[in-house]
PDB file of C-alpha atoms in Angstrom:
ATOM      1  CA  MET A   1       0.094  -0.259  -0.191  1.00 97.00           C
ATOM      2  CA  LYS A   2       1.299   3.420  -1.100  1.00 98.00           C
ATOM      3  CA  LEU A   3       0.140   6.277   0.892  1.00 98.00           C
ATOM      4  CA  ILE A   4       0.649  10.076   0.297  1.00 98.00           C
ATOM      5  CA  CYS A   5       0.578  12.474   2.858  1.00 98.00           C
ATOM      6  CA  TRP A   6       0.185  16.144   1.732  1.00 98.00           C
ATOM      7  CA  ASN A   7      -0.478  19.727   2.563  1.00 98.00           C
ATOM      8  CA  MET A   8      -1.554  21.212  -0.882  1.00 97.00           C
ATOM      9  CA  ALA A   9      -1.383  24.824   0.207  1.00 94.00           C
ATOM     10  CA  GLY A  10      -5.234  25.623  -0.678  1.00 91.00           C
ATOM     11  CA  ALA A  11      -5.436  28.033   2.352  1.00 87.00           C
ATOM     12  CA  PHE A  12      -3.708  31.261   1.402  1.00 81.00           C
ATOM     13  CA  GLY A  13      -3.368  32.773  -1.845  1.00 79.00           C
ATOM     14  CA  TYR A  14      -5.351  29.641  -3.797  1.00 86.00           C
ATOM     15  CA  GLU A  15      -4.797  30.056  -7.464  1.00 91.00           C
ATOM     16  CA  ARG A  16      -7.039  27.292  -9.077  1.00 92.00           C
ATOM     17  CA  ASP A  17      -4.636  26.584 -11.841  1.00 94.00           C
ATOM     18  CA  ARG A  18      -1.665  25.650  -9.285  1.00 94.00           C
ATOM     19  CA  HIS A  19      -4.282  23.587  -7.285  1.00 95.00           C
ATOM     20  CA  ALA A  20      -5.131  21.852 -10.502  1.00 95.00           C
ATOM     21  CA  GLY A  21      -1.661  20.886 -11.074  1.00 96.00           C
ATOM     22  CA  ALA A  22      -1.430  19.887  -7.559  1.00 97.00           C
ATOM     23  CA  TRP A  23      -4.412  17.439  -8.290  1.00 96.00           C
ATOM     24  CA  GLN A  24      -2.685  16.347 -11.669  1.00 96.00           C
ATOM     25  CA  TRP A  25       0.487  15.393  -9.578  1.00 97.00           C
ATOM     26  CA  LEU A  26      -1.127  13.387  -7.005  1.00 97.00           C
ATOM     27  CA  ASN A  27      -3.084  11.553  -9.614  1.00 97.00           C
ATOM     28  CA  GLU A  28       0.043  10.635 -11.296  1.00 97.00           C
ATOM     29  CA  GLN A  29       1.698   9.174  -8.249  1.00 96.00           C
ATOM     30  CA  ASP A  30      -0.701   5.922  -8.477  1.00 94.00           C
ATOM     31  CA  ALA A  31      -1.137   5.939  -4.649  1.00 98.00           C
ATOM     32  CA  ASP A  32      -3.337   3.893  -2.950  1.00 98.00           C
ATOM     33  CA  VAL A  33      -4.344   6.328  -0.135  1.00 98.00           C
ATOM     34  CA  ALA A  34      -4.105   9.996   0.195  1.00 98.00           C
ATOM     35  CA  LEU A  35      -4.062  12.263   3.632  1.00 98.00           C
ATOM     36  CA  LEU A  36      -4.557  15.847   2.206  1.00 98.00           C
ATOM     37  CA  GLN A  37      -4.514  19.207   4.070  1.00 98.00           C
ATOM     38  CA  GLU A  38      -5.651  22.579   2.785  1.00 96.00           C
ATOM     39  CA  VAL A  39      -7.124  20.812  -0.226  1.00 96.00           C
ATOM     40  CA  VAL A  40      -9.987  22.383  -2.243  1.00 95.00           C
ATOM     41  CA  PRO A  41     -12.265  19.546  -3.948  1.00 92.00           C
ATOM     42  CA  HIS A  42     -11.820  19.626  -7.990  1.00 93.00           C
ATOM     43  CA  PRO A  43     -14.644  17.321  -8.743  1.00 91.00           C
ATOM     44  CA  GLU A  44     -12.893  16.838 -12.260  1.00 92.00           C
ATOM     45  CA  GLU A  45      -9.839  15.187 -10.750  1.00 90.00           C
ATOM     46  CA  MET A  46     -11.749  12.641  -8.397  1.00 89.00           C
ATOM     47  CA  GLY A  47     -12.596  10.219 -10.739  1.00 90.00           C
ATOM     48  CA  ALA A  48      -9.690   7.760  -9.775  1.00 89.00           C
ATOM     49  CA  TRP A  49     -10.604   7.482  -6.297  1.00 97.00           C
ATOM     50  CA  GLY A  50     -13.001   4.903  -4.953  1.00 96.00           C
ATOM     51  CA  SER A  51     -13.895   6.807  -1.787  1.00 97.00           C
ATOM     52  CA  LEU A  52     -13.664  10.389  -0.564  1.00 96.00           C
ATOM     53  CA  ILE A  53     -14.178  12.018   2.911  1.00 97.00           C
ATOM     54  CA  PHE A  54     -13.951  15.561   2.764  1.00 96.00           C
ATOM     55  CA  ARG A  55     -14.309  18.332   5.667  1.00 96.00           C
ATOM     56  CA  GLY A  56     -13.849  21.554   5.374  1.00 93.00           C
ATOM     57  CA  LYS A  57     -12.287  24.213   7.721  1.00 88.00           C
ATOM     58  CA  TYR A  58     -12.120  27.341   6.522  1.00 79.00           C
ATOM     59  CA  LYS A  59     -14.375  28.726   3.551  1.00 76.00           C
ATOM     60  CA  GLN A  60     -13.411  26.240   0.871  1.00 86.00           C
ATOM     61  CA  HIS A  61     -10.454  24.639   1.667  1.00 93.00           C
ATOM     62  CA  GLY A  62      -9.906  21.402   4.556  1.00 95.00           C
ATOM     63  CA  CYS A  63      -8.922  17.957   5.124  1.00 97.00           C
ATOM     64  CA  ALA A  64      -9.504  14.867   2.843  1.00 97.00           C
ATOM     65  CA  VAL A  65      -8.994  11.106   2.833  1.00 98.00           C
ATOM     66  CA  LEU A  66      -8.811   9.578  -0.293  1.00 98.00           C
ATOM     67  CA  VAL A  67      -8.769   5.771  -1.134  1.00 98.00           C
ATOM     68  CA  LYS A  68      -8.262   4.098  -4.449  1.00 97.00           C
ATOM     69  CA  ALA A  69     -10.141   1.077  -4.020  1.00 95.00           C
ATOM     70  CA  GLY A  70     -13.053   2.551  -2.441  1.00 93.00           C
ATOM     71  CA  GLY A  71     -14.664   1.002   0.685  1.00 96.00           C
ATOM     72  CA  TYR A  72     -14.721   3.842   3.038  1.00 98.00           C
ATOM     73  CA  ARG A  73     -16.979   6.121   4.601  1.00 97.00           C
ATOM     74  CA  ALA A  74     -17.068   9.208   6.936  1.00 98.00           C
ATOM     75  CA  TRP A  75     -16.867   8.526  10.784  1.00 97.00           C
ATOM     76  CA  GLU A  76     -19.051  11.191  12.654  1.00 96.00           C
ATOM     77  CA  PRO A  77     -18.107  12.210  16.355  1.00 96.00           C
ATOM     78  CA  THR A  78     -20.707  11.231  18.857  1.00 95.00           C
ATOM     79  CA  ASP A  79     -21.444  13.363  21.981  1.00 95.00           C
ATOM     80  CA  GLN A  80     -18.270  11.059  23.490  1.00 95.00           C
ATOM     81  CA  GLU A  81     -16.028  13.029  21.476  1.00 97.00           C
ATOM     82  CA  PRO A  82     -16.759  16.722  22.200  1.00 96.00           C
ATOM     83  CA  TRP A  83     -13.814  18.065  20.830  1.00 96.00           C
ATOM     84  CA  LEU A  84     -13.731  16.458  17.663  1.00 96.00           C
ATOM     85  CA  LYS A  85     -17.586  17.584  17.122  1.00 94.00           C
ATOM     86  CA  ARG A  86     -15.884  21.368  18.144  1.00 92.00           C
ATOM     87  CA  VAL A  87     -12.618  21.198  15.931  1.00 92.00           C
ATOM     88  CA  GLY A  88     -14.881  20.273  12.577  1.00 86.00           C
ATOM     89  CA  GLY A  89     -12.666  20.074   9.646  1.00 92.00           C
ATOM     90  CA  ALA A  90      -9.262  19.899  11.544  1.00 96.00           C
ATOM     91  CA  ALA A  91      -9.684  16.271  10.953  1.00 98.00           C
ATOM     92  CA  ALA A  92     -11.192  14.019   8.135  1.00 98.00           C
ATOM     93  CA  ILE A  93     -11.785  10.504   9.313  1.00 98.00           C
ATOM     94  CA  ALA A  94     -12.338   7.657   7.032  1.00 98.00           C
ATOM     95  CA  ARG A  95     -13.877   4.499   8.486  1.00 98.00           C
ATOM     96  CA  PRO A  96     -13.551   1.074   7.016  1.00 97.00           C
ATOM     97  CA  GLU A  97     -16.629  -0.736   6.073  1.00 96.00           C
ATOM     98  CA  GLN A  98     -14.990  -3.864   6.550  1.00 93.00           C
ATOM     99  CA  GLU A  99     -14.202  -4.488  10.416  1.00 89.00           C
ATOM    100  CA  SER A 100     -10.574  -5.641   9.529  1.00 89.00           C
ATOM    101  CA  GLY A 101      -9.585  -2.475   7.362  1.00 95.00           C
ATOM    102  CA  PHE A 102      -7.437   0.390   8.055  1.00 97.00           C
ATOM    103  CA  TRP A 103      -8.716   3.659   9.668  1.00 98.00           C
ATOM    104  CA  PHE A 104      -7.271   6.513   7.858  1.00 98.00           C
ATOM    105  CA  ILE A 105      -7.282  10.337   9.189  1.00 98.00           C
ATOM    106  CA  SER A 106      -6.392  13.454   7.645  1.00 98.00           C
ATOM    107  CA  VAL A 107      -4.912  16.054  10.305  1.00 98.00           C
ATOM    108  CA  HIS A 108      -4.619  19.740  10.101  1.00 98.00           C
ATOM    109  CA  SER A 109      -3.386  21.534  13.489  1.00 97.00           C
ATOM    110  CA  ASP A 110      -3.257  25.006  13.280  1.00 95.00           C
ATOM    111  CA  ALA A 111       0.122  26.956  14.263  1.00 94.00           C
ATOM    112  CA  ALA A 112      -1.663  28.777  17.108  1.00 94.00           C
ATOM    113  CA  SER A 113      -3.107  27.430  20.244  1.00 95.00           C
ATOM    114  CA  PHE A 114      -6.825  27.515  20.913  1.00 93.00           C
ATOM    115  CA  GLU A 115      -5.630  30.177  23.441  1.00 92.00           C
ATOM    116  CA  HIS A 116      -3.958  32.713  21.227  1.00 92.00           C
ATOM    117  CA  ILE A 117      -6.795  32.007  18.760  1.00 90.00           C
ATOM    118  CA  ASN A 118      -9.188  33.552  21.253  1.00 88.00           C
ATOM    119  CA  ARG A 119      -6.961  36.353  22.175  1.00 88.00           C
ATOM    120  CA  ASP A 120      -7.394  37.585  18.615  1.00 87.00           C
ATOM    121  CA  TYR A 121     -10.929  36.174  18.083  1.00 86.00           C
ATOM    122  CA  PRO A 122     -12.959  36.148  21.393  1.00 82.00           C
ATOM    123  CA  THR A 123     -15.861  34.506  20.292  1.00 80.00           C
ATOM    124  CA  TRP A 124     -14.242  31.569  18.194  1.00 79.00           C
ATOM    125  CA  TYR A 125     -13.119  29.302  20.951  1.00 79.00           C
ATOM    126  CA  ALA A 126     -14.802  30.905  23.566  1.00 77.00           C
ATOM    127  CA  ASP A 127     -16.847  27.999  24.702  1.00 84.00           C
ATOM    128  CA  LEU A 128     -14.725  24.661  24.793  1.00 89.00           C
ATOM    129  CA  PRO A 129     -15.153  21.472  26.148  1.00 93.00           C
ATOM    130  CA  PRO A 130     -13.476  20.103  29.319  1.00 92.00           C
ATOM    131  CA  ARG A 131      -9.696  19.234  28.977  1.00 91.00           C
ATOM    132  CA  GLU A 132      -8.548  17.844  32.451  1.00 89.00           C
ATOM    133  CA  GLN A 133      -8.012  14.304  30.823  1.00 90.00           C
ATOM    134  CA  ILE A 134      -6.363  15.332  27.569  1.00 96.00           C
ATOM    135  CA  PRO A 135      -2.523  14.783  27.884  1.00 96.00           C
ATOM    136  CA  ARG A 136      -0.936  18.272  26.786  1.00 96.00           C
ATOM    137  CA  CYS A 137       2.123  19.816  25.878  1.00 96.00           C
ATOM    138  CA  SER A 138       1.774  23.045  27.505  1.00 95.00           C
ATOM    139  CA  PRO A 139       0.078  23.700  31.114  1.00 92.00           C
ATOM    140  CA  SER A 140      -1.340  26.663  29.923  1.00 92.00           C
ATOM    141  CA  GLU A 141      -2.257  26.059  26.280  1.00 94.00           C
ATOM    142  CA  MET A 142      -3.386  23.414  23.899  1.00 96.00           C
ATOM    143  CA  TRP A 143      -3.315  22.930  20.255  1.00 97.00           C
ATOM    144  CA  GLU A 144      -5.779  20.968  17.812  1.00 97.00           C
ATOM    145  CA  ILE A 145      -3.791  17.870  17.482  1.00 98.00           C
ATOM    146  CA  GLU A 146      -3.965  17.316  21.326  1.00 98.00           C
ATOM    147  CA  PRO A 147      -7.727  16.819  21.707  1.00 98.00           C
ATOM    148  CA  ILE A 148      -8.042  15.014  18.356  1.00 98.00           C
ATOM    149  CA  ALA A 149      -5.541  12.284  19.431  1.00 98.00           C
ATOM    150  CA  ALA A 150      -6.839  11.973  22.546  1.00 98.00           C
ATOM    151  CA  GLU A 151     -10.659  11.579  21.967  1.00 98.00           C
ATOM    152  CA  LEU A 152      -9.786   9.083  18.756  1.00 98.00           C
ATOM    153  CA  ARG A 153      -7.576   6.735  20.754  1.00 97.00           C
ATOM    154  CA  PRO A 154     -10.479   4.922  22.130  1.00 96.00           C
ATOM    155  CA  VAL A 155     -12.184   4.737  18.892  1.00 97.00           C
ATOM    156  CA  LEU A 156      -9.226   3.244  17.436  1.00 97.00           C
ATOM    157  CA  ASN A 157      -8.489   0.644  20.063  1.00 93.00           C
ATOM    158  CA  GLY A 158      -7.492  -2.441  18.281  1.00 92.00           C
ATOM    159  CA  SER A 159      -8.045  -1.154  15.081  1.00 96.00           C
ATOM    160  CA  ARG A 160      -5.126  -0.558  12.439  1.00 98.00           C
ATOM    161  CA  PHE A 161      -4.849   2.578  11.484  1.00 98.00           C
ATOM    162  CA  ILE A 162      -2.513   5.639   9.687  1.00 98.00           C
ATOM    163  CA  LEU A 163      -2.906   9.176  11.162  1.00 98.00           C
ATOM    164  CA  GLY A 164      -1.040  11.842   9.052  1.00 98.00           C
ATOM    165  CA  GLY A 165      -1.089  15.355   8.213  1.00 98.00           C
ATOM    166  CA  ASP A 166       0.257  19.110   8.925  1.00 98.00           C
ATOM    167  CA  LEU A 167       0.890  19.364  12.711  1.00 98.00           C
ATOM    168  CA  ASN A 168       2.502  22.770  12.545  1.00 97.00           C
ATOM    169  CA  SER A 169       4.941  20.555  15.096  1.00 97.00           C
ATOM    170  CA  ALA A 170       8.475  20.275  14.977  1.00 97.00           C
ATOM    171  CA  ARG A 171      11.459  19.531  17.541  1.00 95.00           C
ATOM    172  CA  MET A 172      13.407  22.188  15.563  1.00 94.00           C
ATOM    173  CA  PHE A 173      10.774  24.698  17.419  1.00 94.00           C
ATOM    174  CA  ASP A 174      12.140  24.074  20.974  1.00 94.00           C
ATOM    175  CA  THR A 175      14.713  26.350  22.070  1.00 83.00           C
ATOM    176  CA  GLY A 176      16.067  26.366  25.529  1.00 75.00           C
ATOM    177  CA  ASP A 177      14.328  24.476  28.147  1.00 77.00           C
ATOM    178  CA  SER A 178      10.726  25.004  26.278  1.00 81.00           C
ATOM    179  CA  GLY A 179      10.372  21.282  25.098  1.00 93.00           C
ATOM    180  CA  GLU A 180       7.094  21.557  24.286  1.00 95.00           C
ATOM    181  CA  ASN A 181       6.961  20.152  20.866  1.00 96.00           C
ATOM    182  CA  ALA A 182       9.190  17.151  22.201  1.00 96.00           C
ATOM    183  CA  ARG A 183       6.759  16.242  24.874  1.00 97.00           C
ATOM    184  CA  LEU A 184       3.701  16.484  22.203  1.00 98.00           C
ATOM    185  CA  PHE A 185       5.523  13.764  20.245  1.00 98.00           C
ATOM    186  CA  ASP A 186       6.545  12.105  23.368  1.00 97.00           C
ATOM    187  CA  ASN A 187       2.135  12.234  24.371  1.00 98.00           C
ATOM    188  CA  LEU A 188       1.538  10.974  20.800  1.00 98.00           C
ATOM    189  CA  ARG A 189       3.763   7.919  21.151  1.00 98.00           C
ATOM    190  CA  ALA A 190       2.542   7.098  24.884  1.00 97.00           C
ATOM    191  CA  HIS A 191      -0.934   6.840  23.590  1.00 94.00           C
ATOM    192  CA  GLY A 192      -0.381   4.708  20.535  1.00 97.00           C
ATOM    193  CA  TYR A 193       0.562   6.941  17.968  1.00 98.00           C
ATOM    194  CA  ILE A 194       3.814   5.649  16.504  1.00 98.00           C
ATOM    195  CA  ASP A 195       5.937   7.885  14.245  1.00 98.00           C
ATOM    196  CA  THR A 196       6.408   6.295  10.779  1.00 98.00           C
ATOM    197  CA  ARG A 197       9.964   8.160  10.101  1.00 98.00           C
ATOM    198  CA  PRO A 198      12.572   7.310  12.766  1.00 98.00           C
ATOM    199  CA  ARG A 199      13.074   3.742  11.444  1.00 98.00           C
ATOM    200  CA  HIS A 200      13.736   5.308   8.011  1.00 98.00           C
ATOM    201  CA  SER A 201      15.544   8.862   9.227  1.00 98.00           C
ATOM    202  CA  SER A 202      17.143   9.386  12.690  1.00 96.00           C
ATOM    203  CA  GLU A 203      16.636  13.053  12.070  1.00 96.00           C
ATOM    204  CA  GLU A 204      13.653  15.116  11.250  1.00 97.00           C
ATOM    205  CA  VAL A 205      13.218  15.825   7.198  1.00 98.00           C
ATOM    206  CA  ARG A 206      12.310  18.916   5.735  1.00 98.00           C
ATOM    207  CA  THR A 207       8.800  18.929   4.372  1.00 98.00           C
ATOM    208  CA  PHE A 208       7.990  22.797   4.840  1.00 98.00           C
ATOM    209  CA  PHE A 209       9.840  25.067   1.797  1.00 96.00           C
ATOM    210  CA  LYS A 210       8.338  28.548   2.200  1.00 93.00           C
ATOM    211  CA  LYS A 211      10.994  30.947   1.358  1.00 90.00           C
ATOM    212  CA  ARG A 212      13.262  32.174   4.183  1.00 88.00           C
ATOM    213  CA  THR A 213      12.066  30.017   6.532  1.00 91.00           C
ATOM    214  CA  ARG A 214      14.191  27.022   8.619  1.00 93.00           C
ATOM    215  CA  PRO A 215      14.141  23.484   7.172  1.00 95.00           C
ATOM    216  CA  LEU A 216      11.351  22.312   9.472  1.00 97.00           C
ATOM    217  CA  GLN A 217       9.365  19.077   9.150  1.00 98.00           C
ATOM    218  CA  LEU A 218       5.807  20.062   9.931  1.00 98.00           C
ATOM    219  CA  ASP A 219       4.103  17.318   8.623  1.00 98.00           C
ATOM    220  CA  HIS A 220       4.040  13.630  10.287  1.00 98.00           C
ATOM    221  CA  VAL A 221       2.742  10.475   9.658  1.00 98.00           C
ATOM    222  CA  PHE A 222       1.583   7.807  12.504  1.00 98.00           C
ATOM    223  CA  ALA A 223       0.204   4.270  12.773  1.00 98.00           C
ATOM    224  CA  ASP A 224      -0.285   1.738  15.326  1.00 98.00           C
ATOM    225  CA  ASP A 225       2.488  -0.210  16.307  1.00 97.00           C
ATOM    226  CA  LEU A 226       1.778  -3.237  13.751  1.00 98.00           C
ATOM    227  CA  THR A 227       1.381  -1.049  10.880  1.00 98.00           C
ATOM    228  CA  GLU A 228       4.663   1.177  11.650  1.00 98.00           C
ATOM    229  CA  ALA A 229       6.637  -2.479  11.931  1.00 98.00           C
ATOM    230  CA  SER A 230       5.325  -3.112   8.511  1.00 98.00           C
ATOM    231  CA  VAL A 231       6.552   0.349   6.601  1.00 98.00           C
ATOM    232  CA  VAL A 232       9.187  -0.622   4.339  1.00 98.00           C
ATOM    233  CA  SER A 233       9.684   2.810   2.580  1.00 98.00           C
ATOM    234  CA  TRP A 234       9.329   6.297   4.142  1.00 98.00           C
ATOM    235  CA  ARG A 235      10.441   9.325   1.946  1.00 98.00           C
ATOM    236  CA  VAL A 236       9.953  13.181   1.592  1.00 98.00           C
ATOM    237  CA  LEU A 237       9.128  14.040  -2.336  1.00 98.00           C
ATOM    238  CA  ARG A 238      10.827  17.245  -2.843  1.00 98.00           C
ATOM    239  CA  GLU A 239       9.982  17.931  -6.359  1.00 97.00           C
ATOM    240  CA  ALA A 240       6.448  19.077  -5.579  1.00 97.00           C
ATOM    241  CA  PRO A 241       7.450  22.174  -3.870  1.00 97.00           C
ATOM    242  CA  GLU A 242      10.853  22.644  -5.145  1.00 96.00           C
ATOM    243  CA  LEU A 243      10.853  22.134  -8.974  1.00 96.00           C
ATOM    244  CA  LEU A 244       7.112  22.317  -9.603  1.00 97.00           C
ATOM    245  CA  GLU A 245       6.094  24.813  -6.985  1.00 96.00           C
ATOM    246  CA  LEU A 246       2.990  23.338  -6.573  1.00 96.00           C
ATOM    247  CA  SER A 247       2.987  24.088  -2.719  1.00 97.00           C
ATOM    248  CA  ASP A 248       4.797  25.215  -0.060  1.00 96.00           C
ATOM    249  CA  HIS A 249       4.764  21.606   1.852  1.00 98.00           C
ATOM    250  CA  ALA A 250       6.246  18.492   0.334  1.00 98.00           C
ATOM    251  CA  PRO A 251       4.434  15.353   0.236  1.00 98.00           C
ATOM    252  CA  ILE A 252       5.224  12.559   2.846  1.00 98.00           C
ATOM    253  CA  GLU A 253       5.098   8.889   0.728  1.00 98.00           C
ATOM    254  CA  VAL A 254       4.719   5.780   2.946  1.00 98.00           C
ATOM    255  CA  VAL A 255       5.021   2.479   1.795  1.00 98.00           C
ATOM    256  CA  ILE A 256       3.688  -0.457   3.614  1.00 98.00           C
ATOM    257  CA  ALA A 257       4.006  -4.041   2.831  1.00 94.00           C
TER     258      ALA A 257
END
């Protein structure tokens, strides 16, 4: 199974022609699964995909899960997952119709915390669910990936899954004694979200190619332990941002035996 995880840069400065080029490039990769963020659906480009689960986040773009073979439907949160209801389009969750199938989750976690956003937009996150049971990397703030991962853990329990996307987090952000990004990844691992990169690269690999920025890996792919052990290839496809300029993010390609 070949999976591509990619922020397609449809959020800021969206250009239809460039986005159409990104769709064309994606379809040429012959992937079995795509986890997409900042994607704007182009119906004319979707004919090759048997299942499409899309969740709008802001305006016309959002997160999507595409599965070539089909057999997937959107999973909707219940009252037992109030945070997943609240964050909405920050995660597109594809549930397999067959019980033994993989779950696929595409995530876009904002660069700013709920608290930071609420300072600028006081009504946006003014009424939030309780957070006491959610592991956090900061005692005073929380980011979208944290409640998403916490509430999905019981749902995914015992299932094969792959969760990937733009977390806007990288260990390189940590300076001095802060360590918040490292704690985020430690918390994810402790809850069964195993990073698929470390067995293939001991260091983070650049996925963010915006000009005049550090070589950050903002995009990450996680899996259950059995699936992670089956990953035979993990690589960043730099041609999409560097040569073709289709996005400021590079796709991650993961191949699973």
